[in-house]
């Protein structure tokens, strides 16, 4: 170490005064300001000639780190481990005010190596993590959390629980905002594990209950877990974020104890609070809850309507469409058509046979009844310039016919109605269908031919009045 | 389109980023991030958890020790790109700049100017070294620039302070010529087009502007975003022949469509389809719709689209070209609808470009979206909805509906607390990941890489600090089959870094990173695997191989149990290198295939060309020698690697153990197959053939007339040599006789352009003129005329000539358009069956300024030979045909009008722009007032 110190002094002989020196250390920001654009190493490092082999401490530290990085990126865990043992020396003079200091680097690199190193064991990993926890106060909670994650992924749930309890009781001076967040996460994960314990006890009780035998101690333990879990889970889901698992568990707890109002309130808050991100799952959970509660159709539809507004391509849109199609109200059936058209706009739905059959059914019904053709017309008017190329090209007709006959049937029906019997897609599929002597396709051809005038009315100019 | 039933937990904040930003070397390691319940086997008793990062991924290993050249270098020596030393050469300064490699991010000077003032802001005077770490920080962007700096550093705070005298000032020490040579080379390279004409004041301005642009490009060249290399994969179930679309030529203005047969090493099939474009190709984008590939090509002021039928061997059809007033910064091809593209220009305009219906402007906003950032860079891509486009600038991404762009839009990504960004973080490259999952999006910044789901905007479903040294400008997606991971390649330009990431999920399960990131070979890595070269050759090679990367493409190949990945990398020098990764589960390449490679290298067209060269037996012997040498060299390289390892205190025995360790063996496949060795050798030979010129900087700069004009060039106008011979003969004869020649003229014909005795510009210097006159006995008259021939008169004549030339220049630059080579034009009439074609079919093949076939291409004879000899000599294409470099062409054209009336001007080809859709210039003009003026590219018109 001493030699390193000397060398550094040699390297910067002009900077002698301590104050000046300190200023020099602070200069990364100043140097950063010199770069007017994205960070990049625009000057390749000059090759070090043989007589310049004496590196100062900082440089050798950096060189060592880059060797480690290189080894990690090539999955040479052993090589990286060897370098890391040298890099530990950098802790000796850790004055850096960098974003990530040497102690954090050692934690990160060490963890990564221990994950992949062939000779590492869980015991060693735990040992390493304990050391890392003491290395930096600011990072204690983060390291704890990561340790717990690893234990959980490894299936060591009890150890993880112990670690979480320990971390929860940790106190050190004033907490920063980040530490506060991390502490909330620690508590939430502990709540989650409490929930799993609770559900384990619940299952035991339910099994025993079937035998007509109940254990009071187990039941009390279960309630204890409930209380602990509920307190912690309730806390985290108040904060804006994506808390899918926590919300699910909390709602499950509440539902078990019959607190449906609280559950509803929690789900409403999670779905509709504008401070939270627009998470489709929040709406899905609410919808599922309402469905479990056997709520009237109206509230289900309104829940799904909002989901439709934020994610028109959600898979629940099929359920939504079928629900709306069954409705007696014209407005709702109209909405159903809108929903299914909107869903089929998306590339992910292109080959969804179920969606196409929903659309085909509804379109067919409208065409047969000859009522509400204007609905189709309105939906079609914003799509007629790109749906033919997107859905009804000859290439797709060929491919759909080869891959999924029923899909091509439904699509051909829609194409025949929307684009007329001259449409490439319809022509190809109906010809192939007739060739293959499938009755269904012959009927399809007949149907489309019979209703060909509808096509003219749909695709006509908007002023051409279509009967309401 | 399923949505994951539960997502990984995360906080959601709003507002500017809180976390301090700086690139950290190891920030991406050792973190699971978050965990979620639900593993593969969902047990009832014990819940199983999966981590966001750290799950196991597929194992891919490099098949060769280094990247292998795919194509032989084409004729025309590459001009090395500008290096910082070319602009800044003072050693002290260079060192200071090098020292702050670790500093953060974008243009702080301008960025912080554009930020709204905040209470915590500190001025330069107020900033004290003892301020706390949070003291001088702004809520947006990076740390302030308000830090004391030494005066000379202050002056060089990024581009705006650069002054041109830097380049011209004298070096401090060492041989002055050595410095001068490379800088002169650069000076002439940068300025040759306009140096002649510009008055000094203007020249200084131009120089300053150019330097500023070059400097900012040096720091970060975003014109290359997304890269200029595209791979058109083979059709499903067809023969394994794909097509590589890449730029080439000295100015990178030739577009090549090269068919490649995918074997263990991809080999070329047939000669490429070639198009000459009128600008440097910045980006090549491709997408497959309905079995056809659409290839979009962007250069600064033009964008074009080609169609390639799925069947290989069919020639690509050019469909349409647009030209823009402001440089285009983005061109993406729709994966949903045939012939649809999106274009962005630096004025902040986004267009949806349909080949059938033309351009539709979706947005025009010179300001950035979420906070102010000076960068004019804009990007746009497609989303899961064919009518919804994303548009991006450095601050984030927004999606807008093309049917109602003003009303319907939502924010997809914001640089801010929403995505947990760091201060100073900026969007570098957004990419639609539709082939992996229809609603996924990739966004890279200089620190991290994000995967977004447009169904859950603003919250990244995946985030990882990529730790790359340069911002990832290129990305390529290789979608995995269901149940397998998707692979994403990230590539950086200047450092040539290549990183392979894997992730999975998005529909049934939440997105998670799989496996660890993997570094792949860079082009420069193969330098150590090449045979030893002479020092100057080595230097040249090094310069060429370390040229910044310019593109990235890749393909997955599944051949039964064998799975492999081919990755192509393009460098700015135009070289395309590839490397193969094999899946670990797959067997290593069977030995028989290797034998095949050794026995039949000649079957590859790549190797045919040199074999057919008339070198005879001797060359074969030489080849063998080279090969053995090469192989021994490889062994040396292994030792080299070990030596590098010895920098560690690890004892040698441990290193041995390390190699023997079978649980996690990482042997780099050092000994590559002979086929690879052969590739290197061919490539090297071709390189040395194309770049015969020795490195210029080793010589002192000299101007030699011999190199300015070759003898053949001067033959034409030099007058009938027979006449001269006759004269000389007569002179000799008279001298022998001791007689006197009274008149030169009595001979039969006096050519008009024979140098007049008294004409000062006639090529005779005053001394010889005087001697001639004295010889003829007219010395007195000569003197009189000499004095009376007024200087003003001569100047008048010169001025007039100059004006004429200028006018000619101006007219020539008007013909800026995307003219392509004659080869393609003649094909056009046959190939473009439908749609709007680039040229009206009735027009005969027209040879415009740059329309002549390049010298190296298969010759299509042009009807230019009918022109008068002098004209033919002066027109630029004929000069080019004679192999006269461009910078000398100008000189020549200036010189030669002494004899003729001036360069002939071919008529302006009116038809060439008839089918071009010009972006309405009114908006662009409006915007260009607020934009910093960008200069037209110097190369090509």
Coordinates of C-alpha atoms in Angstrom, one line a residue, chain A residues 34-365:
Chain A
X34 CA -16.3 19.4 -20.7
X35 CA -18.0 16.8 -22.7
X36 CA -20.7 18.4 -24.7
X37 CA -22.4 15.3 -25.9
X38 CA -23.1 11.8 -24.8
X39 CA -20.4 10.2 -22.6
X40 CA -18.0 8.4 -24.7
X41 CA -14.3 7.6 -24.8
X42 CA -13.3 9.6 -27.8
X43 CA -9.7 9.4 -27.2
X44 CA -8.3 5.9 -27.2
X45 CA -5.9 5.4 -24.4
X46 CA -2.3 5.7 -25.6
X47 CA -0.4 2.5 -25.5
X48 CA 1.6 2.2 -22.4
X49 CA 5.3 1.8 -23.2
X50 CA 7.3 -0.6 -21.2
X51 CA 9.0 2.0 -19.1
X52 CA 5.8 3.4 -18.0
X53 CA 4.8 0.3 -16.1
X54 CA 4.6 2.0 -12.8
X55 CA 1.0 2.8 -12.4
X56 CA -0.5 4.8 -9.7
X57 CA -3.0 3.4 -7.4
X58 CA -6.0 4.8 -9.1
X59 CA -5.0 3.7 -12.5
X60 CA -4.2 0.2 -11.4
X61 CA -7.5 0.1 -9.6
X62 CA -9.2 1.0 -12.8
X63 CA -7.2 -1.5 -14.8
X64 CA -8.2 -4.2 -12.4
X65 CA -11.8 -3.3 -12.6
X66 CA -11.8 -3.4 -16.4
X67 CA -10.1 -6.8 -16.3
X68 CA -12.9 -7.9 -14.0
X69 CA -15.5 -6.5 -16.3
X70 CA -14.0 -8.2 -19.2
X71 CA -13.9 -11.5 -17.5
X72 CA -17.5 -11.2 -16.3
X73 CA -18.7 -10.3 -19.8
X74 CA -17.0 -13.4 -21.1
X75 CA -18.4 -15.6 -18.3
X76 CA -14.9 -16.3 -17.0
X77 CA -16.0 -16.4 -13.4
X78 CA -12.8 -17.8 -12.0
X79 CA -10.7 -15.3 -13.7
X80 CA -13.0 -12.6 -12.4
X81 CA -12.7 -14.0 -8.9
X82 CA -8.9 -13.8 -9.0
X83 CA -9.0 -10.2 -10.0
X84 CA -11.6 -9.4 -7.4
X85 CA -9.3 -10.6 -4.7
X86 CA -6.9 -8.0 -5.8
X87 CA -9.5 -5.4 -6.2
X88 CA -10.4 -5.7 -2.5
X89 CA -7.3 -3.6 -1.9
X90 CA -9.1 -0.6 -3.3
X91 CA -11.1 -0.4 -0.1
X92 CA -8.0 0.8 1.6
X93 CA -8.2 4.1 0.0
X94 CA -11.8 4.6 -0.7
X95 CA -12.2 8.3 -0.8
X96 CA -14.2 8.3 -3.9
X97 CA -17.3 10.2 -4.1
X98 CA -18.4 8.4 -7.2
X99 CA -21.8 7.2 -7.9
X100 CA -20.8 3.6 -7.2
X101 CA -17.9 3.2 -4.8
X102 CA -15.5 0.3 -4.5
X103 CA -17.4 -1.3 -1.8
X104 CA -20.5 -1.4 -3.9
X105 CA -18.5 -2.7 -6.8
X106 CA -17.2 -5.5 -4.7
X107 CA -20.6 -6.4 -3.6
X108 CA -22.0 -6.4 -7.1
X109 CA -19.2 -8.3 -8.7
X110 CA -18.8 -10.7 -5.8
X111 CA -22.5 -11.5 -5.9
X112 CA -22.4 -12.1 -9.6
X113 CA -19.4 -14.3 -9.4
X114 CA -20.9 -16.3 -6.5
X115 CA -24.1 -16.9 -8.5
X116 CA -22.2 -18.5 -11.3
X117 CA -19.0 -19.8 -9.9
X118 CA -19.0 -23.6 -10.1
X119 CA -17.6 -24.0 -6.7
X120 CA -19.6 -21.5 -4.8
X121 CA -22.1 -22.7 -2.2
X122 CA -25.0 -21.1 -0.5
X123 CA -23.0 -21.0 2.7
X124 CA -20.3 -19.0 1.1
X125 CA -22.8 -16.8 -0.5
X126 CA -24.5 -16.1 2.9
X127 CA -21.1 -15.4 4.5
X128 CA -20.2 -13.0 1.7
X129 CA -23.5 -11.2 2.0
X130 CA -23.1 -10.8 5.7
X131 CA -19.8 -9.2 5.2
X132 CA -21.1 -6.9 2.5
X133 CA -23.9 -5.7 4.8
X134 CA -21.4 -4.4 7.2
X135 CA -19.4 -2.7 4.5
X136 CA -21.7 0.1 3.8
X137 CA -24.3 1.6 6.0
X138 CA -26.2 3.3 3.2
X139 CA -26.5 0.1 1.3
X140 CA -27.4 -2.2 4.1
X141 CA -31.1 -2.5 3.3
X142 CA -30.4 -3.0 -0.4
X143 CA -28.0 -5.8 0.2
X144 CA -30.4 -7.4 2.7
X145 CA -33.1 -7.3 0.1
X146 CA -30.9 -8.8 -2.6
X147 CA -29.8 -11.5 -0.2
X148 CA -33.4 -12.3 0.6
X149 CA -34.3 -12.4 -3.1
X150 CA -31.5 -14.9 -3.7
X151 CA -32.6 -17.0 -0.7
X152 CA -36.2 -17.0 -2.0
X153 CA -35.3 -18.0 -5.5
X154 CA -33.2 -20.7 -3.9
X155 CA -36.3 -21.9 -2.0
X156 CA -34.9 -21.1 1.4
X157 CA -38.0 -19.3 2.7
X158 CA -37.4 -19.6 6.4
X159 CA -33.9 -18.1 6.1
X160 CA -35.3 -15.4 4.0
X161 CA -37.9 -14.6 6.6
X162 CA -35.3 -14.4 9.3
X163 CA -33.2 -12.0 7.2
X164 CA -36.2 -9.9 6.6
X165 CA -37.0 -9.7 10.3
X166 CA -33.5 -8.7 11.0
X167 CA -33.5 -6.0 8.3
X168 CA -36.7 -4.7 9.6
X169 CA -35.4 -4.1 13.0
X170 CA -32.3 -2.3 11.7
X171 CA -32.0 1.3 12.6
X172 CA -29.3 3.7 11.7
X173 CA -29.7 7.4 12.2
X174 CA -31.9 9.2 9.9
X175 CA -33.2 7.4 6.9
X176 CA -32.9 8.8 3.4
X177 CA -35.8 8.6 1.0
X178 CA -34.3 5.6 -0.7
X179 CA -33.8 3.8 2.5
X180 CA -37.3 4.6 3.4
X181 CA -38.5 3.0 0.2
X182 CA -36.3 0.0 0.8
X183 CA -37.6 -0.4 4.3
X184 CA -41.1 -0.4 3.0
X185 CA -40.1 -3.1 0.5
X186 CA -38.5 -5.2 3.3
X187 CA -41.7 -5.0 5.3
X188 CA -43.9 -5.8 2.3
X189 CA -41.9 -8.9 1.4
X190 CA -42.1 -10.0 5.0
X191 CA -45.8 -9.4 4.8
X192 CA -45.9 -11.6 1.6
X193 CA -44.1 -14.4 3.4
X194 CA -46.5 -14.0 6.3
X195 CA -49.3 -14.4 3.8
X196 CA -47.8 -17.6 2.5
X197 CA -47.6 -18.9 6.0
X198 CA -51.1 -17.9 6.6
X199 CA -52.3 -19.7 3.5
X200 CA -50.4 -22.8 4.6
X201 CA -52.2 -22.8 7.9
X202 CA -55.4 -22.1 6.1
X203 CA -54.9 -25.1 3.9
X204 CA -54.2 -27.3 7.0
X205 CA -57.3 -26.0 8.7
X206 CA -59.4 -26.6 5.6
X207 CA -58.1 -30.1 5.2
X208 CA -58.7 -30.8 8.9
X209 CA -62.0 -29.1 8.8
X210 CA -63.1 -31.7 6.2
X211 CA -62.3 -34.3 8.7
X212 CA -64.4 -32.6 11.3
X213 CA -61.5 -31.7 13.5
X214 CA -60.2 -28.3 14.1
X215 CA -57.1 -27.2 15.9
X216 CA -57.4 -24.0 17.9
X217 CA -53.7 -23.4 18.1
X218 CA -53.3 -23.6 14.3
X219 CA -56.2 -21.3 13.9
X220 CA -54.7 -18.8 16.3
X221 CA -51.4 -19.0 14.6
X222 CA -53.1 -18.4 11.3
X223 CA -54.8 -15.2 12.6
X224 CA -51.5 -14.0 13.9
X225 CA -50.0 -14.4 10.4
X226 CA -53.0 -12.6 9.0
X227 CA -52.5 -9.6 11.3
X228 CA -48.8 -9.3 10.5
X229 CA -49.3 -9.7 6.8
X230 CA -52.2 -7.3 6.6
X231 CA -50.4 -4.5 8.4
X232 CA -47.4 -4.7 6.1
X233 CA -49.2 -5.2 2.9
X234 CA -51.6 -2.4 3.6
X235 CA -48.7 0.0 4.0
X236 CA -47.0 -0.6 0.7
X237 CA -50.0 -0.6 -1.5
X238 CA -50.8 3.0 -0.4
X239 CA -47.7 4.2 -2.2
X240 CA -47.8 4.6 -6.0
X241 CA -46.3 1.7 -7.8
X242 CA -46.9 -1.6 -9.3
X243 CA -47.8 -3.9 -6.5
X244 CA -49.6 -6.7 -8.2
X245 CA -48.6 -9.6 -5.9
X246 CA -49.1 -7.6 -2.8
X247 CA -52.5 -6.4 -3.8
X248 CA -53.6 -9.9 -4.7
X249 CA -52.5 -11.3 -1.4
X250 CA -54.1 -8.5 0.6
X251 CA -57.4 -8.8 -1.2
X252 CA -57.3 -12.6 -0.7
X253 CA -56.8 -12.1 3.0
X254 CA -59.6 -9.5 3.2
X255 CA -62.0 -11.7 1.3
X256 CA -61.3 -14.7 3.5
X257 CA -62.3 -12.6 6.5
X258 CA -65.3 -11.2 4.7
X259 CA -64.1 -7.6 4.6
X260 CA -65.4 -7.1 1.1
X261 CA -65.8 -3.3 1.4
X262 CA -62.2 -2.9 2.3
X263 CA -61.2 -5.2 -0.5
X264 CA -63.3 -3.2 -3.0
X265 CA -61.9 0.0 -1.7
X266 CA -58.3 -1.3 -2.1
X267 CA -58.9 -2.5 -5.6
X268 CA -60.7 0.7 -6.7
X269 CA -57.8 2.7 -5.3
X270 CA -55.3 0.6 -7.1
X271 CA -57.1 0.9 -10.4
X272 CA -58.4 4.4 -10.4
X273 CA -55.9 6.5 -8.4
X274 CA -54.3 8.7 -10.9
X275 CA -51.0 8.7 -9.0
X276 CA -50.6 5.0 -9.9
X277 CA -49.4 3.9 -13.3
X278 CA -52.1 2.8 -15.7
X279 CA -51.7 -0.9 -14.9
X280 CA -54.1 -3.1 -16.8
X281 CA -53.8 -5.7 -14.1
X282 CA -55.4 -3.4 -11.6
X283 CA -58.5 -3.3 -13.7
X284 CA -58.4 -7.0 -14.2
X285 CA -58.2 -7.7 -10.5
X286 CA -61.2 -5.4 -9.9
X287 CA -63.1 -7.1 -12.7
X288 CA -62.3 -10.5 -11.3
X289 CA -63.3 -9.4 -7.8
X290 CA -66.6 -8.0 -9.0
X291 CA -67.2 -11.2 -10.9
X292 CA -66.6 -13.2 -7.7
X293 CA -68.9 -11.0 -5.8
X294 CA -71.6 -11.7 -8.5
X295 CA -72.1 -8.0 -9.1
X296 CA -74.6 -6.9 -11.7
X297 CA -73.6 -6.9 -15.4
X298 CA -73.6 -3.2 -15.4
X299 CA -70.7 -2.7 -13.0
X300 CA -68.8 -5.5 -14.8
X301 CA -69.3 -3.7 -18.1
X302 CA -68.2 -0.4 -16.7
X303 CA -65.1 -1.9 -15.3
X304 CA -64.2 -3.5 -18.6
X305 CA -65.1 -0.3 -20.5
X306 CA -62.4 1.5 -18.6
X307 CA -60.0 -1.3 -19.4
X308 CA -61.0 -1.1 -23.0
X309 CA -60.2 2.6 -23.0
X310 CA -56.7 2.2 -21.7
X311 CA -55.8 -1.2 -23.3
X312 CA -58.0 -1.9 -26.3
X313 CA -55.9 -4.9 -27.1
X314 CA -56.4 -6.7 -23.8
X315 CA -57.4 -10.3 -23.9
X316 CA -60.5 -9.7 -21.8
X317 CA -61.9 -7.8 -24.8
X318 CA -63.3 -11.1 -26.1
X319 CA -65.3 -11.6 -22.9
X320 CA -66.3 -7.9 -23.0
X321 CA -67.5 -8.3 -26.6
X322 CA -69.6 -11.5 -25.9
X323 CA -71.0 -9.8 -22.8
X324 CA -72.0 -6.7 -24.9
X325 CA -73.4 -8.8 -27.8
X326 CA -75.8 -10.5 -25.4
X327 CA -77.1 -7.2 -24.2
X328 CA -80.5 -6.0 -25.3
X329 CA -79.5 -2.4 -25.5
X330 CA -78.5 -1.1 -28.9
X331 CA -75.9 1.1 -27.4
X332 CA -74.1 -1.8 -25.8
X333 CA -74.2 -3.9 -29.0
X334 CA -72.8 -1.0 -30.8
X335 CA -70.0 -0.7 -28.2
X336 CA -69.4 -4.5 -28.7
X337 CA -68.7 -4.0 -32.4
X338 CA -66.4 -1.1 -31.6
X339 CA -64.5 -3.2 -29.1
X340 CA -63.9 -6.1 -31.4
X341 CA -62.9 -3.9 -34.3
X342 CA -60.5 -2.1 -32.1
X343 CA -59.0 -5.3 -30.8
X344 CA -58.4 -6.6 -34.3
X345 CA -56.5 -3.4 -35.2
X346 CA -53.6 -4.7 -33.2
X347 CA -50.9 -6.9 -34.8
X348 CA -51.1 -9.3 -31.8
X349 CA -54.7 -10.2 -32.7
X350 CA -54.1 -10.7 -36.4
X351 CA -54.5 -14.5 -36.2
X352 CA -56.8 -14.8 -33.3
X353 CA -59.6 -17.1 -34.6
X354 CA -61.8 -16.4 -31.6
X355 CA -61.8 -12.6 -32.2
X356 CA -62.5 -13.1 -35.9
X357 CA -65.4 -15.4 -35.2
X358 CA -66.8 -12.8 -32.7
X359 CA -66.6 -10.1 -35.4
X360 CA -67.9 -12.4 -38.1
X361 CA -70.9 -13.4 -35.9
X362 CA -71.8 -9.8 -35.2
X363 CA -71.3 -8.6 -38.7
X364 CA -73.4 -11.4 -40.1
X365 CA -76.2 -10.7 -37.6

